[in-house]
Amino acid sequence: MASHRRPKQPSRTRVTVLTATAAAAVALTAQTAQADPKPSKSEVKAKVDKLYEEAEHATEQYNGAKEKQDKLDDQIDALQDKVARGQEELNTLRDSLGSVASAQYRSGGIDPSVQLFLSGDPDTYLEKASALDQLGAKQTEAIQEIQAKQRTLAQQRQEAQGKLKDLAETREELGAKKKEVQSKLAAAQKLLNTLTAAERAALAADESRANRASARADLGNAVPASQRAAAAFSAAQSKIGSPYVYGASGPSSFDCSGLTSWAYAQAGVSIPRTSQAQASAGTRISSQSQLQQGDLVFFYGDLHHVGFYAGNGQVLHAPKPGASVRYESINNMPYMFGVRV
């Protein structure tokens, strides 16, 4: 017979425990919300500046990979031209060898002793024999030249294959660094989007003030390090107000090393594209007191930022996104050393 017992009701004690647990969960959630407040404008700016710094580091690596790619492209083109010319020369040598072999066949198709026996003019025979010997020497020489050309072509083809492999790896690295830069910039923009319109306007106003202050920078009685340093610094000065753009090297926008390499190019001096490579482009200067106008100055432990020393404790550089080429205090960043090109 089926049982018709009534369902057991939860005890008063159990209800009390469940209610207390739910209340604790609500309280914990509230505490968590209170412990993670919306970051302030200054906190957001600090995080954004850090992301920009990381993006600049990745950009210098991107610039290095791009420079390597361009060099490899040129080297591969030159090697492929050499291979094409070498193949044409090899074909010409083979045709020449074929002509020598045909002449040798026509002159030496009969045994020399029989030729001498049949010859009515021994002097004519000896002349022909001498010509035959010369043809044989030419044939040997041609074969040796062909073999040497084949070895050279094989080496050049192998070198070209190696360069093509390097190029493929460099292009892969280039793509990865580009994605890293874009990721850092996107994260920075996401942070900026958490600010109110008024807070974003305040940050923009700060940058505008910094740009205006640059126009009033006091460079003191700075003396250029050299004539070429003076020319490079003057070229960089002509770009004050140009926007910072990652990977740009002029003439209308720049990143940090793009500005310095472009400016020195205007002075007729070729220096490497990246800040790390530019650090070895001249004589190192450790003390700030020894810096002269036009010297390159490097910042951060990994040397991912570079600018020009302008004089009186000021640097001229392309700072970061949202900023333009301008003067700033050398103490705004961790100074490492200078380089006189």
mmCIF file of C-alpha atoms in Angstrom:
data_model
loop_
_atom_site.group_PDB
_atom_site.id
_atom_site.type_symbol
_atom_site.label_atom_id
_atom_site.label_comp_id
_atom_site.label_asym_id
_atom_site.label_seq_id
_atom_site.Cartn_x
_atom_site.Cartn_y
_atom_site.Cartn_z
ATOM 1 C CA MET A 1 0.000 0.000 0.000
ATOM 2 C CA ALA A 2 1.464 3.397 -1.067
ATOM 3 C CA SER A 3 2.597 5.795 1.622
ATOM 4 C CA HIS A 4 0.995 9.255 1.754
ATOM 5 C CA ARG A 5 3.367 10.926 4.206
ATOM 6 C CA ARG A 6 3.572 14.714 4.045
ATOM 7 C CA PRO A 7 6.942 16.168 2.862
ATOM 8 C CA LYS A 8 9.224 17.047 5.733
ATOM 9 C CA GLN A 9 9.360 20.825 6.265
ATOM 10 C CA PRO A 10 12.765 22.477 6.806
ATOM 11 C CA SER A 11 13.478 23.120 10.386
ATOM 12 C CA ARG A 12 13.594 26.610 11.811
ATOM 13 C CA THR A 13 17.344 26.141 12.428
ATOM 14 C CA ARG A 14 18.034 25.230 8.795
ATOM 15 C CA VAL A 15 16.100 28.247 7.512
ATOM 16 C CA THR A 16 18.110 30.486 9.801
ATOM 17 C CA VAL A 17 21.438 29.059 8.503
ATOM 18 C CA LEU A 18 20.421 29.472 4.867
ATOM 19 C CA THR A 19 19.318 33.043 5.465
ATOM 20 C CA ALA A 20 22.562 33.862 7.219
ATOM 21 C CA THR A 21 24.602 32.332 4.370
ATOM 22 C CA ALA A 22 22.752 34.354 1.758
ATOM 23 C CA ALA A 23 23.213 37.510 3.789
ATOM 24 C CA ALA A 24 26.945 36.823 4.089
ATOM 25 C CA ALA A 25 27.237 36.312 0.341
ATOM 26 C CA VAL A 26 25.498 39.630 -0.309
ATOM 27 C CA ALA A 27 27.756 41.353 2.186
ATOM 28 C CA LEU A 28 30.882 39.805 0.592
ATOM 29 C CA THR A 29 29.763 40.963 -2.847
ATOM 30 C CA ALA A 30 29.200 44.438 -1.509
ATOM 31 C CA GLN A 31 32.644 44.463 0.114
ATOM 32 C CA THR A 32 34.238 43.284 -3.153
ATOM 33 C CA ALA A 33 32.499 46.043 -5.038
ATOM 34 C CA GLN A 34 33.678 48.581 -2.483
ATOM 35 C CA ALA A 35 37.236 47.187 -2.613
ATOM 36 C CA ASP A 36 37.417 47.602 -6.410
ATOM 37 C CA PRO A 37 36.334 51.172 -7.061
ATOM 38 C CA LYS A 38 36.543 52.910 -10.432
ATOM 39 C CA PRO A 39 40.173 54.029 -10.963
ATOM 40 C CA SER A 40 40.851 57.754 -10.758
ATOM 41 C CA LYS A 41 41.999 59.878 -13.691
ATOM 42 C CA SER A 42 45.586 59.893 -12.393
ATOM 43 C CA GLU A 43 45.570 56.105 -11.976
ATOM 44 C CA VAL A 44 44.236 55.608 -15.489
ATOM 45 C CA LYS A 45 46.852 58.004 -16.868
ATOM 46 C CA ALA A 46 49.638 56.107 -15.078
ATOM 47 C CA LYS A 47 48.430 52.784 -16.506
ATOM 48 C CA VAL A 48 48.005 54.260 -19.981
ATOM 49 C CA ASP A 49 51.502 55.775 -19.894
ATOM 50 C CA LYS A 50 52.884 52.379 -18.872
ATOM 51 C CA LEU A 51 51.094 50.704 -21.788
ATOM 52 C CA TYR A 52 52.436 53.371 -24.153
ATOM 53 C CA GLU A 53 55.943 52.694 -22.847
ATOM 54 C CA GLU A 54 55.507 48.951 -23.450
ATOM 55 C CA ALA A 55 54.110 49.650 -26.906
ATOM 56 C CA GLU A 56 57.113 51.835 -27.713
ATOM 57 C CA HIS A 57 59.449 49.016 -26.655
ATOM 58 C CA ALA A 58 57.581 46.636 -29.002
ATOM 59 C CA THR A 59 57.668 49.284 -31.733
ATOM 60 C CA GLU A 60 61.452 49.522 -31.603
ATOM 61 C CA GLN A 61 61.585 45.741 -32.029
ATOM 62 C CA TYR A 62 59.132 46.087 -34.932
ATOM 63 C CA ASN A 63 61.357 48.780 -36.466
ATOM 64 C CA GLY A 64 64.367 46.478 -36.140
ATOM 65 C CA ALA A 65 62.555 43.620 -37.852
ATOM 66 C CA LYS A 66 61.362 45.981 -40.596
ATOM 67 C CA GLU A 67 64.910 47.240 -41.169
ATOM 68 C CA LYS A 68 66.176 43.634 -41.328
ATOM 69 C CA GLN A 69 63.420 42.740 -43.794
ATOM 70 C CA ASP A 70 64.360 45.623 -46.091
ATOM 71 C CA LYS A 71 68.046 44.597 -46.026
ATOM 72 C CA LEU A 72 67.168 40.971 -46.746
ATOM 73 C CA ASP A 73 64.967 42.039 -49.669
ATOM 74 C CA ASP A 74 67.908 43.944 -51.171
ATOM 75 C CA GLN A 75 70.352 41.079 -50.552
ATOM 76 C CA ILE A 76 67.990 38.519 -52.104
ATOM 77 C CA ASP A 77 67.454 40.716 -55.173
ATOM 78 C CA ALA A 78 71.220 41.074 -55.604
ATOM 79 C CA LEU A 79 71.789 37.318 -55.200
ATOM 80 C CA GLN A 80 69.041 36.451 -57.650
ATOM 81 C CA ASP A 81 70.575 38.842 -60.188
ATOM 82 C CA LYS A 82 73.958 37.151 -59.679
ATOM 83 C CA VAL A 83 72.417 33.707 -60.163
ATOM 84 C CA ALA A 84 70.656 34.830 -63.357
ATOM 85 C CA ARG A 85 73.857 36.335 -64.792
ATOM 86 C CA GLY A 86 75.841 33.266 -63.722
ATOM 87 C CA GLN A 87 73.389 30.956 -65.459
ATOM 88 C CA GLU A 88 73.712 32.969 -68.673
ATOM 89 C CA GLU A 89 77.520 32.753 -68.458
ATOM 90 C CA LEU A 90 77.282 29.006 -67.815
ATOM 91 C CA ASN A 91 75.054 28.539 -70.856
ATOM 92 C CA THR A 92 77.549 30.512 -72.972
ATOM 93 C CA LEU A 93 80.434 28.347 -71.721
ATOM 94 C CA ARG A 94 78.507 25.172 -72.511
ATOM 95 C CA ASP A 95 77.777 26.414 -76.043
ATOM 96 C CA SER A 96 81.464 27.242 -76.439
ATOM 97 C CA LEU A 97 82.430 23.769 -75.250
ATOM 98 C CA GLY A 98 80.047 22.257 -77.772
ATOM 99 C CA SER A 99 81.765 24.198 -80.572
ATOM 100 C CA VAL A 100 85.200 23.016 -79.407
ATOM 101 C CA ALA A 101 83.986 19.398 -79.311
ATOM 102 C CA SER A 102 82.589 19.677 -82.844
ATOM 103 C CA ALA A 103 85.846 21.127 -84.158
ATOM 104 C CA GLN A 104 87.808 18.417 -82.382
ATOM 105 C CA TYR A 105 85.640 15.726 -83.939
ATOM 106 C CA ARG A 106 86.101 17.176 -87.402
ATOM 107 C CA SER A 107 89.887 17.375 -86.954
ATOM 108 C CA GLY A 108 90.506 14.186 -84.998
ATOM 109 C CA GLY A 109 88.009 11.681 -86.216
ATOM 110 C CA ILE A 110 90.779 9.441 -87.719
ATOM 111 C CA ASP A 111 93.656 7.854 -85.845
ATOM 112 C CA PRO A 112 96.705 10.171 -85.983
ATOM 113 C CA SER A 113 99.015 7.424 -87.377
ATOM 114 C CA VAL A 114 96.550 6.740 -90.215
ATOM 115 C CA GLN A 115 96.254 10.490 -90.866
ATOM 116 C CA LEU A 116 100.046 10.728 -91.158
ATOM 117 C CA PHE A 117 100.144 7.681 -93.495
ATOM 118 C CA LEU A 118 97.454 9.124 -95.752
ATOM 119 C CA SER A 119 98.762 12.635 -95.696
ATOM 120 C CA GLY A 120 100.587 13.719 -98.846
ATOM 121 C CA ASP A 121 101.971 16.749 -96.989
ATOM 122 C CA PRO A 122 103.504 15.997 -93.568
ATOM 123 C CA ASP A 123 103.834 19.708 -92.824
ATOM 124 C CA THR A 124 100.081 20.200 -93.276
ATOM 125 C CA TYR A 125 99.406 17.214 -91.023
ATOM 126 C CA LEU A 126 101.644 18.597 -88.266
ATOM 127 C CA GLU A 127 99.835 21.950 -88.433
ATOM 128 C CA LYS A 128 96.509 20.122 -88.051
ATOM 129 C CA ALA A 129 97.869 18.077 -85.143
ATOM 130 C CA SER A 130 99.001 21.274 -83.420
ATOM 131 C CA ALA A 131 95.552 22.783 -83.930
ATOM 132 C CA LEU A 132 94.015 19.614 -82.495
ATOM 133 C CA ASP A 133 96.207 19.883 -79.390
ATOM 134 C CA GLN A 134 95.107 23.506 -78.947
ATOM 135 C CA LEU A 135 91.466 22.487 -79.262
ATOM 136 C CA GLY A 136 91.997 19.836 -76.578
ATOM 137 C CA ALA A 137 93.578 22.374 -74.234
ATOM 138 C CA LYS A 138 90.697 24.776 -74.822
ATOM 139 C CA GLN A 139 88.228 21.975 -74.144
ATOM 140 C CA THR A 140 89.926 21.139 -70.822
ATOM 141 C CA GLU A 141 90.016 24.808 -69.842
ATOM 142 C CA ALA A 142 86.338 25.248 -70.753
ATOM 143 C CA ILE A 143 85.350 22.194 -68.703
ATOM 144 C CA GLN A 144 87.244 23.508 -65.681
ATOM 145 C CA GLU A 145 85.617 26.927 -66.041
ATOM 146 C CA ILE A 146 82.163 25.354 -66.323
ATOM 147 C CA GLN A 147 82.756 23.277 -63.199
ATOM 148 C CA ALA A 148 83.903 26.365 -61.275
ATOM 149 C CA LYS A 149 80.852 28.326 -62.462
ATOM 150 C CA GLN A 150 78.537 25.472 -61.437
ATOM 151 C CA ARG A 151 80.041 25.453 -57.932
ATOM 152 C CA THR A 152 79.635 29.224 -57.639
ATOM 153 C CA LEU A 153 76.033 29.039 -58.815
ATOM 154 C CA ALA A 154 75.256 26.276 -56.316
ATOM 155 C CA GLN A 155 76.706 28.374 -53.478
ATOM 156 C CA GLN A 156 74.766 31.457 -54.550
ATOM 157 C CA ARG A 157 71.530 29.493 -54.814
ATOM 158 C CA GLN A 158 72.126 28.020 -51.342
ATOM 159 C CA GLU A 159 72.825 31.483 -49.935
ATOM 160 C CA ALA A 160 69.673 32.848 -51.551
ATOM 161 C CA GLN A 161 67.629 29.998 -50.034
ATOM 162 C CA GLY A 162 69.053 30.836 -46.596
ATOM 163 C CA LYS A 163 68.174 34.508 -47.043
ATOM 164 C CA LEU A 164 64.648 33.583 -48.116
ATOM 165 C CA LYS A 165 64.263 31.499 -44.949
ATOM 166 C CA ASP A 166 65.525 34.414 -42.839
ATOM 167 C CA LEU A 167 63.095 36.690 -44.634
ATOM 168 C CA ALA A 168 60.142 34.409 -43.867
ATOM 169 C CA GLU A 169 61.109 34.302 -40.173
ATOM 170 C CA THR A 170 61.602 38.079 -40.084
ATOM 171 C CA ARG A 171 58.192 38.684 -41.630
ATOM 172 C CA GLU A 172 56.663 36.407 -39.001
ATOM 173 C CA GLU A 173 58.435 38.375 -36.257
ATOM 174 C CA LEU A 174 57.281 41.615 -37.869
ATOM 175 C CA GLY A 175 53.662 40.483 -37.774
ATOM 176 C CA ALA A 176 53.940 39.396 -34.127
ATOM 177 C CA LYS A 177 55.430 42.731 -33.038
ATOM 178 C CA LYS A 178 52.799 44.653 -34.959
ATOM 179 C CA LYS A 179 50.073 42.696 -33.159
ATOM 180 C CA GLU A 180 51.771 43.359 -29.815
ATOM 181 C CA VAL A 181 51.853 47.104 -30.470
ATOM 182 C CA GLN A 182 48.215 47.102 -31.556
ATOM 183 C CA SER A 183 47.251 45.101 -28.445
ATOM 184 C CA LYS A 184 48.976 47.591 -26.123
ATOM 185 C CA LEU A 185 47.353 50.543 -27.871
ATOM 186 C CA ALA A 186 43.932 48.894 -27.723
ATOM 187 C CA ALA A 187 44.346 48.234 -23.993
ATOM 188 C CA ALA A 188 45.345 51.865 -23.452
ATOM 189 C CA GLN A 189 42.311 53.088 -25.393
ATOM 190 C CA LYS A 190 40.056 50.775 -23.412
ATOM 191 C CA LEU A 191 41.350 52.330 -20.193
ATOM 192 C CA LEU A 192 40.858 55.834 -21.533
ATOM 193 C CA ASN A 193 37.282 54.943 -22.444
ATOM 194 C CA THR A 194 36.559 54.271 -18.752
ATOM 195 C CA LEU A 195 37.047 57.982 -18.047
ATOM 196 C CA THR A 196 34.277 60.509 -18.303
ATOM 197 C CA ALA A 197 34.230 62.978 -21.154
ATOM 198 C CA ALA A 198 35.369 65.686 -18.736
ATOM 199 C CA GLU A 199 38.316 63.578 -17.530
ATOM 200 C CA ARG A 200 39.407 62.813 -21.093
ATOM 201 C CA ALA A 201 39.182 66.508 -21.914
ATOM 202 C CA ALA A 202 41.352 67.282 -18.894
ATOM 203 C CA LEU A 203 44.046 64.838 -20.091
ATOM 204 C CA ALA A 204 43.932 66.367 -23.572
ATOM 205 C CA ALA A 205 44.305 69.805 -22.011
ATOM 206 C CA ASP A 206 47.390 68.620 -20.117
ATOM 207 C CA GLU A 207 48.986 67.514 -23.405
ATOM 208 C CA SER A 208 48.100 70.843 -25.034
ATOM 209 C CA ARG A 209 49.758 72.715 -22.188
ATOM 210 C CA ALA A 210 52.875 70.569 -22.557
ATOM 211 C CA ASN A 211 52.993 71.342 -26.279
ATOM 212 C CA ARG A 212 52.571 75.072 -25.638
ATOM 213 C CA ALA A 213 55.250 75.008 -22.933
ATOM 214 C CA SER A 214 57.622 73.495 -25.484
ATOM 215 C CA ALA A 215 57.444 76.692 -27.532
ATOM 216 C CA ARG A 216 58.763 78.608 -24.511
ATOM 217 C CA ALA A 217 61.607 76.206 -23.694
ATOM 218 C CA ASP A 218 64.814 77.922 -22.595
ATOM 219 C CA LEU A 219 67.772 76.194 -24.211
ATOM 220 C CA GLY A 220 70.310 78.519 -22.647
ATOM 221 C CA ASN A 221 73.533 79.093 -24.584
ATOM 222 C CA ALA A 222 73.714 75.577 -26.001
ATOM 223 C CA VAL A 223 76.586 74.900 -28.390
ATOM 224 C CA PRO A 224 76.189 72.118 -30.988
ATOM 225 C CA ALA A 225 78.541 69.146 -30.675
ATOM 226 C CA SER A 226 79.547 69.443 -34.348
ATOM 227 C CA GLN A 227 78.413 70.869 -37.664
ATOM 228 C CA ARG A 228 76.511 67.705 -38.536
ATOM 229 C CA ALA A 229 74.935 67.589 -35.067
ATOM 230 C CA ALA A 230 73.823 71.183 -35.585
ATOM 231 C CA ALA A 231 72.301 70.301 -38.973
ATOM 232 C CA ALA A 232 70.487 67.247 -37.557
ATOM 233 C CA PHE A 233 69.169 69.200 -34.558
ATOM 234 C CA SER A 234 67.969 72.004 -36.835
ATOM 235 C CA ALA A 235 66.105 69.435 -38.983
ATOM 236 C CA ALA A 236 64.448 68.000 -35.869
ATOM 237 C CA GLN A 237 63.467 71.504 -34.711
ATOM 238 C CA SER A 238 61.691 72.044 -38.019
ATOM 239 C CA LYS A 239 59.371 69.145 -37.087
ATOM 240 C CA ILE A 240 58.214 70.523 -33.714
ATOM 241 C CA GLY A 241 54.451 70.016 -33.589
ATOM 242 C CA SER A 242 54.479 66.923 -35.849
ATOM 243 C CA PRO A 243 52.436 64.056 -34.363
ATOM 244 C CA TYR A 244 53.858 60.920 -32.786
ATOM 245 C CA VAL A 245 52.926 57.801 -34.779
ATOM 246 C CA TYR A 246 54.291 54.318 -34.024
ATOM 247 C CA GLY A 247 56.682 53.093 -36.709
ATOM 248 C CA ALA A 248 56.739 56.452 -38.540
ATOM 249 C CA SER A 249 60.002 57.973 -39.744
ATOM 250 C CA GLY A 250 58.844 61.194 -41.386
ATOM 251 C CA PRO A 251 58.497 63.484 -42.992
ATOM 252 C CA SER A 252 55.128 64.392 -41.446
ATOM 253 C CA SER A 253 54.963 62.048 -38.414
ATOM 254 C CA PHE A 254 57.509 60.220 -36.286
ATOM 255 C CA ASP A 255 58.216 57.800 -33.487
ATOM 256 C CA CYS A 256 61.246 58.483 -31.271
ATOM 257 C CA SER A 257 63.974 56.795 -33.328
ATOM 258 C CA GLY A 258 62.204 57.728 -36.545
ATOM 259 C CA LEU A 259 62.766 61.401 -35.694
ATOM 260 C CA THR A 260 66.451 61.013 -34.850
ATOM 261 C CA SER A 261 67.299 58.836 -37.871
ATOM 262 C CA TRP A 262 65.348 61.147 -40.208
ATOM 263 C CA ALA A 263 67.008 64.278 -38.803
ATOM 264 C CA TYR A 264 70.529 62.894 -39.160
ATOM 265 C CA ALA A 265 69.714 61.760 -42.698
ATOM 266 C CA GLN A 266 68.915 65.416 -43.508
ATOM 267 C CA ALA A 267 72.447 66.225 -42.305
ATOM 268 C CA GLY A 268 73.860 63.630 -44.696
ATOM 269 C CA VAL A 269 74.616 61.114 -41.940
ATOM 270 C CA SER A 270 73.175 57.589 -41.937
ATOM 271 C CA ILE A 271 72.464 56.098 -38.512
ATOM 272 C CA PRO A 272 70.527 52.908 -37.659
ATOM 273 C CA ARG A 273 66.726 52.983 -37.470
ATOM 274 C CA THR A 274 66.162 51.684 -33.932
ATOM 275 C CA SER A 275 67.022 53.345 -30.630
ATOM 276 C CA GLN A 276 68.992 50.315 -29.393
ATOM 277 C CA ALA A 277 71.133 50.295 -32.553
ATOM 278 C CA GLN A 278 71.566 54.083 -32.458
ATOM 279 C CA ALA A 279 73.109 53.677 -29.001
ATOM 280 C CA SER A 280 76.212 52.310 -30.760
ATOM 281 C CA ALA A 281 76.302 54.962 -33.498
ATOM 282 C CA GLY A 282 78.979 57.134 -31.890
ATOM 283 C CA THR A 283 80.958 58.021 -28.778
ATOM 284 C CA ARG A 284 79.169 57.317 -25.495
ATOM 285 C CA ILE A 285 78.724 60.161 -22.991
ATOM 286 C CA SER A 286 77.719 59.128 -19.476
ATOM 287 C CA SER A 287 77.546 62.467 -17.675
ATOM 288 C CA GLN A 288 74.684 64.860 -18.444
ATOM 289 C CA SER A 289 77.051 67.769 -17.809
ATOM 290 C CA GLN A 290 79.086 66.782 -20.882
ATOM 291 C CA LEU A 291 76.129 66.667 -23.271
ATOM 292 C CA GLN A 292 76.022 69.112 -26.162
ATOM 293 C CA GLN A 293 73.239 70.144 -28.488
ATOM 294 C CA GLY A 294 72.542 67.499 -31.134
ATOM 295 C CA ASP A 295 73.841 64.589 -29.052
ATOM 296 C CA LEU A 296 71.524 61.585 -28.942
ATOM 297 C CA VAL A 297 70.164 60.849 -25.461
ATOM 298 C CA PHE A 298 68.813 57.434 -24.413
ATOM 299 C CA PHE A 299 66.289 56.529 -21.726
ATOM 300 C CA TYR A 300 65.102 53.428 -19.812
ATOM 301 C CA GLY A 301 67.145 50.340 -19.090
ATOM 302 C CA ASP A 302 66.361 48.695 -22.420
ATOM 303 C CA LEU A 303 67.088 51.948 -24.337
ATOM 304 C CA HIS A 304 63.702 51.933 -26.024
ATOM 305 C CA HIS A 305 63.482 55.737 -26.166
ATOM 306 C CA VAL A 306 65.804 58.270 -27.796
ATOM 307 C CA GLY A 307 65.823 61.999 -28.449
ATOM 308 C CA PHE A 308 68.146 64.954 -29.028
ATOM 309 C CA TYR A 309 69.826 66.873 -26.263
ATOM 310 C CA ALA A 310 68.685 70.456 -26.788
ATOM 311 C CA GLY A 311 70.564 72.299 -24.050
ATOM 312 C CA ASN A 312 69.874 73.563 -20.536
ATOM 313 C CA GLY A 313 68.516 70.199 -19.384
ATOM 314 C CA GLN A 314 66.004 69.944 -22.235
ATOM 315 C CA VAL A 315 65.503 67.193 -24.810
ATOM 316 C CA LEU A 316 63.790 67.424 -28.187
ATOM 317 C CA HIS A 317 61.926 64.215 -28.973
ATOM 318 C CA ALA A 318 58.775 62.488 -30.206
ATOM 319 C CA PRO A 319 57.266 61.445 -26.844
ATOM 320 C CA LYS A 320 54.164 59.249 -27.191
ATOM 321 C CA PRO A 321 50.719 58.887 -28.834
ATOM 322 C CA GLY A 322 48.578 61.988 -28.465
ATOM 323 C CA ALA A 323 51.699 64.147 -28.157
ATOM 324 C CA SER A 324 53.732 65.938 -30.789
ATOM 325 C CA VAL A 325 57.444 66.508 -31.299
ATOM 326 C CA ARG A 326 58.447 68.902 -28.515
ATOM 327 C CA TYR A 327 60.948 69.926 -25.847
ATOM 328 C CA GLU A 328 60.753 68.363 -22.386
ATOM 329 C CA SER A 329 62.935 68.139 -19.305
ATOM 330 C CA ILE A 330 65.573 65.421 -19.485
ATOM 331 C CA ASN A 331 64.476 64.439 -15.973
ATOM 332 C CA ASN A 332 61.001 63.360 -17.146
ATOM 333 C CA MET A 333 62.436 59.941 -18.010
ATOM 334 C CA PRO A 334 65.211 57.720 -16.593
ATOM 335 C CA TYR A 335 68.343 58.952 -18.421
ATOM 336 C CA MET A 336 70.905 56.273 -19.335
ATOM 337 C CA PHE A 337 73.605 57.994 -21.417
ATOM 338 C CA GLY A 338 74.243 60.132 -24.488
ATOM 339 C CA VAL A 339 75.940 59.403 -27.811
ATOM 340 C CA ARG A 340 77.849 61.879 -29.949
ATOM 341 C CA VAL A 341 77.524 60.898 -33.609
#
